[in-house]
């Protein structure tokens, strides 16, 4: 099975909290999706699942060609509430205690109106496991946070250490089904 982070987004150079802010791909992100369309074309991929956010749906649609993409909000990025779309510096200045708490309790901290990574994992894993019960090879086109919580679950990495997993735009992760424990 394949987990693919969406291609690079517009405004990617600025360090922001981007969860459910609905952004599209930039030109490099479109090129990344085209690359994966070519690279994955010879493989048998039975189902393509995508986050319902534009950056993932656009990536998945380019990769899919004439195949169907199944969008599902269970694969959407972490909800960051009032922090969504704001810069790290802005949050450090306006909510220094919250910013510090997030660093100290990455797994359970919830920004105002948002969700924690634990809540994200509890949203993502049931859908992911349900998809794995189906026959065939799936491709999940989703977000860094979603992929990280799946990988923490699969590898046994403690959720609060999820940022130890590097995740670049357009990065593909390949998992063997036999090594998965649901």
PDB file of N, CA and C in Angstrom, residues 77-180:
ATOM      1  N   UNK A  77      -6.288  16.837   7.011  1.00  0.00           N
ATOM      2  CA  UNK A  77      -5.228  17.194   7.952  1.00  0.00           C
ATOM      3  C   UNK A  77      -5.834  17.573   9.304  1.00  0.00           C
ATOM      4  N   UNK A  78      -4.994  17.599  10.319  1.00  0.00           N
ATOM      5  CA  UNK A  78      -5.403  17.976  11.671  1.00  0.00           C
ATOM      6  C   UNK A  78      -6.105  19.339  11.638  1.00  0.00           C
ATOM      7  N   UNK A  79      -7.176  19.433  12.407  1.00  0.00           N
ATOM      8  CA  UNK A  79      -7.883  20.712  12.523  1.00  0.00           C
ATOM      9  C   UNK A  79      -7.148  21.578  13.550  1.00  0.00           C
ATOM     10  N   UNK A  80      -6.725  22.736  13.138  1.00  0.00           N
ATOM     11  CA  UNK A  80      -5.942  23.607  14.006  1.00  0.00           C
ATOM     12  C   UNK A  80      -6.737  24.788  14.549  1.00  0.00           C
ATOM     13  N   UNK A  81      -8.028  24.816  14.297  1.00  0.00           N
ATOM     14  CA  UNK A  81      -8.901  25.826  14.878  1.00  0.00           C
ATOM     15  C   UNK A  81      -8.420  27.241  14.615  1.00  0.00           C
ATOM     16  N   UNK A  82      -8.307  28.025  15.693  1.00  0.00           N
ATOM     17  CA  UNK A  82      -7.930  29.434  15.579  1.00  0.00           C
ATOM     18  C   UNK A  82      -6.487  29.633  15.121  1.00  0.00           C
ATOM     19  N   UNK A  83      -5.687  28.600  15.179  1.00  0.00           N
ATOM     20  CA  UNK A  83      -4.293  28.708  14.737  1.00  0.00           C
ATOM     21  C   UNK A  83      -4.140  28.480  13.230  1.00  0.00           C
ATOM     22  N   UNK A  84      -5.148  27.906  12.611  1.00  0.00           N
ATOM     23  CA  UNK A  84      -5.049  27.507  11.209  1.00  0.00           C
ATOM     24  C   UNK A  84      -4.781  28.715  10.300  1.00  0.00           C
ATOM     25  N   UNK A  85      -3.751  28.588   9.492  1.00  0.00           N
ATOM     26  CA  UNK A  85      -3.381  29.625   8.535  1.00  0.00           C
ATOM     27  C   UNK A  85      -2.476  30.710   9.093  1.00  0.00           C
ATOM     28  N   UNK A  86      -2.240  30.691  10.391  1.00  0.00           N
ATOM     29  CA  UNK A  86      -1.414  31.728  11.014  1.00  0.00           C
ATOM     30  C   UNK A  86       0.041  31.272  11.094  1.00  0.00           C
ATOM     31  N   UNK A  87       0.963  32.235  11.101  1.00  0.00           N
ATOM     32  CA  UNK A  87       2.385  31.907  11.152  1.00  0.00           C
ATOM     33  C   UNK A  87       2.784  31.451  12.547  1.00  0.00           C
ATOM     34  N   UNK A  88       3.884  30.698  12.609  1.00  0.00           N
ATOM     35  CA  UNK A  88       4.430  30.264  13.899  1.00  0.00           C
ATOM     36  C   UNK A  88       4.752  31.489  14.750  1.00  0.00           C
ATOM     37  N   UNK A  89       5.374  32.500  14.143  1.00  0.00           N
ATOM     38  CA  UNK A  89       5.754  33.710  14.889  1.00  0.00           C
ATOM     39  C   UNK A  89       4.532  34.417  15.465  1.00  0.00           C
ATOM     40  N   UNK A  90       3.464  34.475  14.698  1.00  0.00           N
ATOM     41  CA  UNK A  90       2.232  35.106  15.155  1.00  0.00           C
ATOM     42  C   UNK A  90       1.689  34.384  16.391  1.00  0.00           C
ATOM     43  N   UNK A  91       1.682  33.064  16.362  1.00  0.00           N
ATOM     44  CA  UNK A  91       1.177  32.283  17.498  1.00  0.00           C
ATOM     45  C   UNK A  91       2.113  32.425  18.700  1.00  0.00           C
ATOM     46  N   UNK A  92       3.435  32.391  18.456  1.00  0.00           N
ATOM     47  CA  UNK A  92       4.394  32.586  19.558  1.00  0.00           C
ATOM     48  C   UNK A  92       4.149  33.912  20.265  1.00  0.00           C
ATOM     49  N   UNK A  93       3.834  34.963  19.497  1.00  0.00           N
ATOM     50  CA  UNK A  93       3.603  36.293  20.074  1.00  0.00           C
ATOM     51  C   UNK A  93       2.243  36.388  20.770  1.00  0.00           C
ATOM     52  N   UNK A  94       1.188  35.852  20.139  1.00  0.00           N
ATOM     53  CA  UNK A  94      -0.164  36.050  20.630  1.00  0.00           C
ATOM     54  C   UNK A  94      -0.630  34.978  21.621  1.00  0.00           C
ATOM     55  N   UNK A  95      -0.015  33.807  21.567  1.00  0.00           N
ATOM     56  CA  UNK A  95      -0.409  32.720  22.465  1.00  0.00           C
ATOM     57  C   UNK A  95       0.835  31.937  22.897  1.00  0.00           C
ATOM     58  N   UNK A  96       1.773  32.614  23.592  1.00  0.00           N
ATOM     59  CA  UNK A  96       3.031  31.943  23.947  1.00  0.00           C
ATOM     60  C   UNK A  96       2.832  30.722  24.848  1.00  0.00           C
ATOM     61  N   UNK A  97       1.849  30.791  25.756  1.00  0.00           N
ATOM     62  CA  UNK A  97       1.590  29.650  26.633  1.00  0.00           C
ATOM     63  C   UNK A  97       1.077  28.455  25.828  1.00  0.00           C
ATOM     64  N   UNK A  98       0.152  28.705  24.921  1.00  0.00           N
ATOM     65  CA  UNK A  98      -0.366  27.643  24.060  1.00  0.00           C
ATOM     66  C   UNK A  98       0.726  27.053  23.183  1.00  0.00           C
ATOM     67  N   UNK A  99       1.580  27.914  22.642  1.00  0.00           N
ATOM     68  CA  UNK A  99       2.672  27.443  21.787  1.00  0.00           C
ATOM     69  C   UNK A  99       3.616  26.534  22.590  1.00  0.00           C
ATOM     70  N   UNK A 100       3.904  26.932  23.819  1.00  0.00           N
ATOM     71  CA  UNK A 100       4.774  26.124  24.689  1.00  0.00           C
ATOM     72  C   UNK A 100       4.089  24.797  25.057  1.00  0.00           C
ATOM     73  N   UNK A 101       2.809  24.861  25.398  1.00  0.00           N
ATOM     74  CA  UNK A 101       2.071  23.638  25.740  1.00  0.00           C
ATOM     75  C   UNK A 101       2.046  22.659  24.567  1.00  0.00           C
ATOM     76  N   UNK A 102       1.916  23.181  23.363  1.00  0.00           N
ATOM     77  CA  UNK A 102       1.924  22.303  22.189  1.00  0.00           C
ATOM     78  C   UNK A 102       3.253  21.568  22.105  1.00  0.00           C
ATOM     79  N   UNK A 103       4.341  22.269  22.338  1.00  0.00           N
ATOM     80  CA  UNK A 103       5.651  21.630  22.310  1.00  0.00           C
ATOM     81  C   UNK A 103       5.819  20.592  23.403  1.00  0.00           C
ATOM     82  N   UNK A 104       5.268  20.871  24.570  1.00  0.00           N
ATOM     83  CA  UNK A 104       5.395  19.963  25.712  1.00  0.00           C
ATOM     84  C   UNK A 104       4.461  18.749  25.626  1.00  0.00           C
ATOM     85  N   UNK A 105       3.316  18.921  24.990  1.00  0.00           N
ATOM     86  CA  UNK A 105       2.282  17.869  24.953  1.00  0.00           C
ATOM     87  C   UNK A 105       1.751  17.721  23.521  1.00  0.00           C
ATOM     88  N   UNK A 106       2.653  17.461  22.609  1.00  0.00           N
ATOM     89  CA  UNK A 106       2.304  17.436  21.186  1.00  0.00           C
ATOM     90  C   UNK A 106       1.167  16.468  20.870  1.00  0.00           C
ATOM     91  N   UNK A 107       1.102  15.355  21.571  1.00  0.00           N
ATOM     92  CA  UNK A 107       0.085  14.343  21.284  1.00  0.00           C
ATOM     93  C   UNK A 107      -1.315  14.754  21.741  1.00  0.00           C
ATOM     94  N   UNK A 108      -1.422  15.461  22.856  1.00  0.00           N
ATOM     95  CA  UNK A 108      -2.739  15.746  23.430  1.00  0.00           C
ATOM     96  C   UNK A 108      -3.156  17.220  23.371  1.00  0.00           C
ATOM     97  N   UNK A 109      -2.237  18.122  23.014  1.00  0.00           N
ATOM     98  CA  UNK A 109      -2.577  19.553  22.981  1.00  0.00           C
ATOM     99  C   UNK A 109      -3.553  19.838  21.839  1.00  0.00           C
ATOM    100  N   UNK A 110      -4.563  20.650  22.168  1.00  0.00           N
ATOM    101  CA  UNK A 110      -5.539  21.110  21.182  1.00  0.00           C
ATOM    102  C   UNK A 110      -5.499  22.626  21.116  1.00  0.00           C
ATOM    103  N   UNK A 111      -5.205  23.201  19.933  1.00  0.00           N
ATOM    104  CA  UNK A 111      -5.326  24.656  19.835  1.00  0.00           C
ATOM    105  C   UNK A 111      -6.808  25.043  19.967  1.00  0.00           C
ATOM    106  N   UNK A 112      -7.109  26.275  20.340  1.00  0.00           N
ATOM    107  CA  UNK A 112      -8.514  26.680  20.503  1.00  0.00           C
ATOM    108  C   UNK A 112      -9.328  26.360  19.247  1.00  0.00           C
ATOM    109  N   UNK A 113     -10.379  25.558  19.426  1.00  0.00           N
ATOM    110  CA  UNK A 113     -11.244  25.187  18.310  1.00  0.00           C
ATOM    111  C   UNK A 113     -10.679  24.095  17.413  1.00  0.00           C
ATOM    112  N   UNK A 114      -9.543  23.513  17.791  1.00  0.00           N
ATOM    113  CA  UNK A 114      -8.896  22.498  16.957  1.00  0.00           C
ATOM    114  C   UNK A 114      -8.948  21.122  17.576  1.00  0.00           C
ATOM    115  N   UNK A 115      -8.096  20.240  17.074  1.00  0.00           N
ATOM    116  CA  UNK A 115      -8.012  18.875  17.595  1.00  0.00           C
ATOM    117  C   UNK A 115      -6.563  18.536  17.898  1.00  0.00           C
ATOM    118  N   UNK A 116      -6.365  17.553  18.736  1.00  0.00           N
ATOM    119  CA  UNK A 116      -5.024  17.083  19.078  1.00  0.00           C
ATOM    120  C   UNK A 116      -4.589  16.028  18.062  1.00  0.00           C
ATOM    121  N   UNK A 117      -3.292  15.685  18.087  1.00  0.00           N
ATOM    122  CA  UNK A 117      -2.824  14.602  17.224  1.00  0.00           C
ATOM    123  C   UNK A 117      -3.429  13.263  17.650  1.00  0.00           C
ATOM    124  N   UNK A 118      -3.725  13.113  18.931  1.00  0.00           N
ATOM    125  CA  UNK A 118      -4.403  11.904  19.390  1.00  0.00           C
ATOM    126  C   UNK A 118      -5.801  11.822  18.786  1.00  0.00           C
ATOM    127  N   UNK A 119      -6.524  12.945  18.771  1.00  0.00           N
ATOM    128  CA  UNK A 119      -7.852  12.982  18.146  1.00  0.00           C
ATOM    129  C   UNK A 119      -7.744  12.718  16.645  1.00  0.00           C
ATOM    130  N   UNK A 120      -6.713  13.265  16.008  1.00  0.00           N
ATOM    131  CA  UNK A 120      -6.484  13.008  14.586  1.00  0.00           C
ATOM    132  C   UNK A 120      -6.286  11.518  14.353  1.00  0.00           C
ATOM    133  N   UNK A 121      -5.436  10.894  15.168  1.00  0.00           N
ATOM    134  CA  UNK A 121      -5.188   9.461  15.022  1.00  0.00           C
ATOM    135  C   UNK A 121      -6.482   8.667  15.222  1.00  0.00           C
ATOM    136  N   UNK A 122      -7.302   9.065  16.193  1.00  0.00           N
ATOM    137  CA  UNK A 122      -8.565   8.380  16.450  1.00  0.00           C
ATOM    138  C   UNK A 122      -9.569   8.579  15.311  1.00  0.00           C
ATOM    139  N   UNK A 123      -9.403   9.634  14.532  1.00  0.00           N
ATOM    140  CA  UNK A 123     -10.258   9.872  13.357  1.00  0.00           C
ATOM    141  C   UNK A 123      -9.752   9.092  12.151  1.00  0.00           C
ATOM    142  N   UNK A 124      -8.437   9.068  11.972  1.00  0.00           N
ATOM    143  CA  UNK A 124      -7.834   8.479  10.772  1.00  0.00           C
ATOM    144  C   UNK A 124      -7.802   6.950  10.809  1.00  0.00           C
ATOM    145  N   UNK A 125      -7.371   6.368  11.931  1.00  0.00           N
ATOM    146  CA  UNK A 125      -7.133   4.921  11.968  1.00  0.00           C
ATOM    147  C   UNK A 125      -8.356   4.050  11.658  1.00  0.00           C
ATOM    148  N   UNK A 126      -9.561   4.369  12.153  1.00  0.00           N
ATOM    149  CA  UNK A 126     -10.700   3.520  11.778  1.00  0.00           C
ATOM    150  C   UNK A 126     -10.938   3.487  10.261  1.00  0.00           C
ATOM    151  N   UNK A 127     -10.838   4.649   9.609  1.00  0.00           N
ATOM    152  CA  UNK A 127     -11.012   4.693   8.154  1.00  0.00           C
ATOM    153  C   UNK A 127      -9.892   3.924   7.453  1.00  0.00           C
ATOM    154  N   UNK A 128      -8.664   4.158   7.879  1.00  0.00           N
ATOM    155  CA  UNK A 128      -7.499   3.491   7.295  1.00  0.00           C
ATOM    156  C   UNK A 128      -7.634   1.972   7.430  1.00  0.00           C
ATOM    157  N   UNK A 129      -7.956   1.498   8.611  1.00  0.00           N
ATOM    158  CA  UNK A 129      -8.101   0.058   8.844  1.00  0.00           C
ATOM    159  C   UNK A 129      -9.259  -0.541   8.053  1.00  0.00           C
ATOM    160  N   UNK A 130     -10.343   0.218   7.922  1.00  0.00           N
ATOM    161  CA  UNK A 130     -11.481  -0.241   7.110  1.00  0.00           C
ATOM    162  C   UNK A 130     -11.042  -0.413   5.652  1.00  0.00           C
ATOM    163  N   UNK A 131     -10.275   0.511   5.131  1.00  0.00           N
ATOM    164  CA  UNK A 131      -9.777   0.418   3.750  1.00  0.00           C
ATOM    165  C   UNK A 131      -8.847  -0.779   3.580  1.00  0.00           C
ATOM    166  N   UNK A 132      -8.059  -1.074   4.597  1.00  0.00           N
ATOM    167  CA  UNK A 132      -7.119  -2.189   4.511  1.00  0.00           C
ATOM    168  C   UNK A 132      -7.816  -3.541   4.501  1.00  0.00           C
ATOM    169  N   UNK A 133      -9.040  -3.604   5.008  1.00  0.00           N
ATOM    170  CA  UNK A 133      -9.789  -4.865   5.005  1.00  0.00           C
ATOM    171  C   UNK A 133     -10.271  -5.236   3.597  1.00  0.00           C
ATOM    172  N   UNK A 134     -10.233  -4.280   2.685  1.00  0.00           N
ATOM    173  CA  UNK A 134     -10.646  -4.535   1.308  1.00  0.00           C
ATOM    174  C   UNK A 134      -9.490  -5.173   0.551  1.00  0.00           C
ATOM    175  N   UNK A 135      -9.815  -5.927  -0.462  1.00  0.00           N
ATOM    176  CA  UNK A 135      -8.804  -6.582  -1.291  1.00  0.00           C
ATOM    177  C   UNK A 135      -8.122  -5.543  -2.184  1.00  0.00           C
ATOM    178  N   UNK A 136      -6.868  -5.766  -2.472  1.00  0.00           N
ATOM    179  CA  UNK A 136      -6.153  -4.935  -3.429  1.00  0.00           C
ATOM    180  C   UNK A 136      -5.161  -3.993  -2.788  1.00  0.00           C
ATOM    181  N   UNK A 137      -4.552  -3.188  -3.636  1.00  0.00           N
ATOM    182  CA  UNK A 137      -3.515  -2.255  -3.220  1.00  0.00           C
ATOM    183  C   UNK A 137      -4.061  -0.833  -3.255  1.00  0.00           C
ATOM    184  N   UNK A 138      -4.136  -0.170  -2.102  1.00  0.00           N
ATOM    185  CA  UNK A 138      -4.630   1.208  -2.074  1.00  0.00           C
ATOM    186  C   UNK A 138      -3.502   2.236  -2.117  1.00  0.00           C
ATOM    187  N   UNK A 139      -3.844   3.406  -2.623  1.00  0.00           N
ATOM    188  CA  UNK A 139      -3.012   4.599  -2.542  1.00  0.00           C
ATOM    189  C   UNK A 139      -3.807   5.618  -1.742  1.00  0.00           C
ATOM    190  N   UNK A 140      -3.198   6.143  -0.676  1.00  0.00           N
ATOM    191  CA  UNK A 140      -3.803   7.195   0.133  1.00  0.00           C
ATOM    192  C   UNK A 140      -3.053   8.489  -0.150  1.00  0.00           C
ATOM    193  N   UNK A 141      -3.733   9.492  -0.697  1.00  0.00           N
ATOM    194  CA  UNK A 141      -3.133  10.800  -0.942  1.00  0.00           C
ATOM    195  C   UNK A 141      -3.654  11.713   0.161  1.00  0.00           C
ATOM    196  N   UNK A 142      -2.747  12.105   1.048  1.00  0.00           N
ATOM    197  CA  UNK A 142      -3.182  12.808   2.242  1.00  0.00           C
ATOM    198  C   UNK A 142      -2.103  13.781   2.720  1.00  0.00           C
ATOM    199  N   UNK A 143      -2.056  14.042   3.999  1.00  0.00           N
ATOM    200  CA  UNK A 143      -1.247  15.112   4.577  1.00  0.00           C
ATOM    201  C   UNK A 143      -0.151  14.557   5.483  1.00  0.00           C
ATOM    202  N   UNK A 144       0.831  15.398   5.789  1.00  0.00           N
ATOM    203  CA  UNK A 144       1.950  14.989   6.638  1.00  0.00           C
ATOM    204  C   UNK A 144       1.469  14.508   8.004  1.00  0.00           C
ATOM    205  N   UNK A 145       0.562  15.242   8.637  1.00  0.00           N
ATOM    206  CA  UNK A 145       0.068  14.847   9.954  1.00  0.00           C
ATOM    207  C   UNK A 145      -0.629  13.497   9.922  1.00  0.00           C
ATOM    208  N   UNK A 146      -1.438  13.270   8.906  1.00  0.00           N
ATOM    209  CA  UNK A 146      -2.163  12.008   8.766  1.00  0.00           C
ATOM    210  C   UNK A 146      -1.185  10.854   8.568  1.00  0.00           C
ATOM    211  N   UNK A 147      -0.234  11.047   7.674  1.00  0.00           N
ATOM    212  CA  UNK A 147       0.747   9.988   7.416  1.00  0.00           C
ATOM    213  C   UNK A 147       1.569   9.716   8.674  1.00  0.00           C
ATOM    214  N   UNK A 148       1.952  10.751   9.367  1.00  0.00           N
ATOM    215  CA  UNK A 148       2.740  10.556  10.591  1.00  0.00           C
ATOM    216  C   UNK A 148       1.974   9.775  11.661  1.00  0.00           C
ATOM    217  N   UNK A 149       0.685  10.072  11.852  1.00  0.00           N
ATOM    218  CA  UNK A 149      -0.051   9.328  12.884  1.00  0.00           C
ATOM    219  C   UNK A 149      -0.246   7.872  12.472  1.00  0.00           C
ATOM    220  N   UNK A 150      -0.411   7.621  11.182  1.00  0.00           N
ATOM    221  CA  UNK A 150      -0.489   6.235  10.703  1.00  0.00           C
ATOM    222  C   UNK A 150       0.840   5.532  10.954  1.00  0.00           C
ATOM    223  N   UNK A 151       1.944   6.182  10.607  1.00  0.00           N
ATOM    224  CA  UNK A 151       3.261   5.564  10.792  1.00  0.00           C
ATOM    225  C   UNK A 151       3.584   5.349  12.267  1.00  0.00           C
ATOM    226  N   UNK A 152       3.169   6.260  13.137  1.00  0.00           N
ATOM    227  CA  UNK A 152       3.358   6.037  14.580  1.00  0.00           C
ATOM    228  C   UNK A 152       2.620   4.773  15.002  1.00  0.00           C
ATOM    229  N   UNK A 153       1.414   4.616  14.542  1.00  0.00           N
ATOM    230  CA  UNK A 153       0.619   3.434  14.889  1.00  0.00           C
ATOM    231  C   UNK A 153       1.285   2.162  14.372  1.00  0.00           C
ATOM    232  N   UNK A 154       1.694   2.180  13.130  1.00  0.00           N
ATOM    233  CA  UNK A 154       2.255   0.990  12.484  1.00  0.00           C
ATOM    234  C   UNK A 154       3.607   0.597  13.080  1.00  0.00           C
ATOM    235  N   UNK A 155       4.429   1.590  13.386  1.00  0.00           N
ATOM    236  CA  UNK A 155       5.797   1.309  13.858  1.00  0.00           C
ATOM    237  C   UNK A 155       5.912   1.238  15.375  1.00  0.00           C
ATOM    238  N   UNK A 156       4.900   1.715  16.085  1.00  0.00           N
ATOM    239  CA  UNK A 156       4.962   1.736  17.537  1.00  0.00           C
ATOM    240  C   UNK A 156       5.668   2.969  18.086  1.00  0.00           C
ATOM    241  N   UNK A 157       5.975   3.933  17.226  1.00  0.00           N
ATOM    242  CA  UNK A 157       6.578   5.184  17.696  1.00  0.00           C
ATOM    243  C   UNK A 157       5.564   5.931  18.561  1.00  0.00           C
ATOM    244  N   UNK A 158       6.022   6.473  19.663  1.00  0.00           N
ATOM    245  CA  UNK A 158       5.150   7.237  20.560  1.00  0.00           C
ATOM    246  C   UNK A 158       4.631   8.459  19.801  1.00  0.00           C
ATOM    247  N   UNK A 159       3.325   8.687  19.889  1.00  0.00           N
ATOM    248  CA  UNK A 159       2.678   9.745  19.123  1.00  0.00           C
ATOM    249  C   UNK A 159       3.298  11.118  19.361  1.00  0.00           C
ATOM    250  N   UNK A 160       3.733  11.390  20.590  1.00  0.00           N
ATOM    251  CA  UNK A 160       4.313  12.716  20.864  1.00  0.00           C
ATOM    252  C   UNK A 160       5.633  12.933  20.124  1.00  0.00           C
ATOM    253  N   UNK A 161       6.200  11.852  19.555  1.00  0.00           N
ATOM    254  CA  UNK A 161       7.445  11.960  18.796  1.00  0.00           C
ATOM    255  C   UNK A 161       7.212  11.945  17.287  1.00  0.00           C
ATOM    256  N   UNK A 162       5.978  12.212  16.853  1.00  0.00           N
ATOM    257  CA  UNK A 162       5.656  12.094  15.429  1.00  0.00           C
ATOM    258  C   UNK A 162       6.485  12.991  14.528  1.00  0.00           C
ATOM    259  N   UNK A 163       6.978  14.116  15.028  1.00  0.00           N
ATOM    260  CA  UNK A 163       7.772  14.993  14.166  1.00  0.00           C
ATOM    261  C   UNK A 163       9.190  14.465  13.943  1.00  0.00           C
ATOM    262  N   UNK A 164       9.528  13.339  14.537  1.00  0.00           N
ATOM    263  CA  UNK A 164      10.790  12.673  14.209  1.00  0.00           C
ATOM    264  C   UNK A 164      10.710  12.023  12.829  1.00  0.00           C
ATOM    265  N   UNK A 165       9.517  11.895  12.306  1.00  0.00           N
ATOM    266  CA  UNK A 165       9.314  11.325  10.976  1.00  0.00           C
ATOM    267  C   UNK A 165       9.347  12.463   9.965  1.00  0.00           C
ATOM    268  N   UNK A 166      10.403  12.536   9.146  1.00  0.00           N
ATOM    269  CA  UNK A 166      10.450  13.604   8.139  1.00  0.00           C
ATOM    270  C   UNK A 166       9.392  13.356   7.068  1.00  0.00           C
ATOM    271  N   UNK A 167       8.807  14.420   6.556  1.00  0.00           N
ATOM    272  CA  UNK A 167       7.743  14.259   5.570  1.00  0.00           C
ATOM    273  C   UNK A 167       7.745  15.450   4.618  1.00  0.00           C
ATOM    274  N   UNK A 168       8.308  15.256   3.438  1.00  0.00           N
ATOM    275  CA  UNK A 168       8.397  16.312   2.435  1.00  0.00           C
ATOM    276  C   UNK A 168       7.156  16.323   1.542  1.00  0.00           C
ATOM    277  N   UNK A 169       6.913  17.452   0.909  1.00  0.00           N
ATOM    278  CA  UNK A 169       5.842  17.513  -0.087  1.00  0.00           C
ATOM    279  C   UNK A 169       6.110  16.478  -1.172  1.00  0.00           C
ATOM    280  N   UNK A 170       5.072  15.755  -1.564  1.00  0.00           N
ATOM    281  CA  UNK A 170       5.194  14.768  -2.629  1.00  0.00           C
ATOM    282  C   UNK A 170       5.946  13.512  -2.236  1.00  0.00           C
ATOM    283  N   UNK A 171       6.154  13.285  -0.954  1.00  0.00           N
ATOM    284  CA  UNK A 171       6.899  12.101  -0.491  1.00  0.00           C
ATOM    285  C   UNK A 171       5.991  10.877  -0.458  1.00  0.00           C
ATOM    286  N   UNK A 172       6.515   9.751  -0.966  1.00  0.00           N
ATOM    287  CA  UNK A 172       5.787   8.490  -0.982  1.00  0.00           C
ATOM    288  C   UNK A 172       6.329   7.562   0.094  1.00  0.00           C
ATOM    289  N   UNK A 173       5.415   6.912   0.817  1.00  0.00           N
ATOM    290  CA  UNK A 173       5.758   5.892   1.798  1.00  0.00           C
ATOM    291  C   UNK A 173       5.118   4.593   1.318  1.00  0.00           C
ATOM    292  N   UNK A 174       5.912   3.528   1.286  1.00  0.00           N
ATOM    293  CA  UNK A 174       5.414   2.228   0.861  1.00  0.00           C
ATOM    294  C   UNK A 174       5.395   1.311   2.084  1.00  0.00           C
ATOM    295  N   UNK A 175       4.238   0.695   2.327  1.00  0.00           N
ATOM    296  CA  UNK A 175       4.084  -0.220   3.455  1.00  0.00           C
ATOM    297  C   UNK A 175       3.669  -1.586   2.932  1.00  0.00           C
ATOM    298  N   UNK A 176       4.244  -2.614   3.517  1.00  0.00           N
ATOM    299  CA  UNK A 176       3.834  -3.976   3.198  1.00  0.00           C
ATOM    300  C   UNK A 176       2.671  -4.363   4.101  1.00  0.00           C
ATOM    301  N   UNK A 177       1.642  -4.871   3.507  1.00  0.00           N
ATOM    302  CA  UNK A 177       0.444  -5.240   4.254  1.00  0.00           C
ATOM    303  C   UNK A 177       0.735  -6.287   5.324  1.00  0.00           C
ATOM    304  N   UNK A 178       1.611  -7.260   5.051  1.00  0.00           N
ATOM    305  CA  UNK A 178       1.875  -8.328   6.014  1.00  0.00           C
ATOM    306  C   UNK A 178       2.536  -7.812   7.287  1.00  0.00           C
ATOM    307  N   UNK A 179       3.181  -6.647   7.225  1.00  0.00           N
ATOM    308  CA  UNK A 179       3.841  -6.085   8.395  1.00  0.00           C
ATOM    309  C   UNK A 179       2.907  -5.205   9.209  1.00  0.00           C
ATOM    310  N   UNK A 180       1.708  -4.988   8.700  1.00  0.00           N
ATOM    311  CA  UNK A 180       0.746  -4.108   9.364  1.00  0.00           C
ATOM    312  C   UNK A 180       0.071  -4.834  10.509  1.00  0.00           C
TER     313      UNK A 180
END
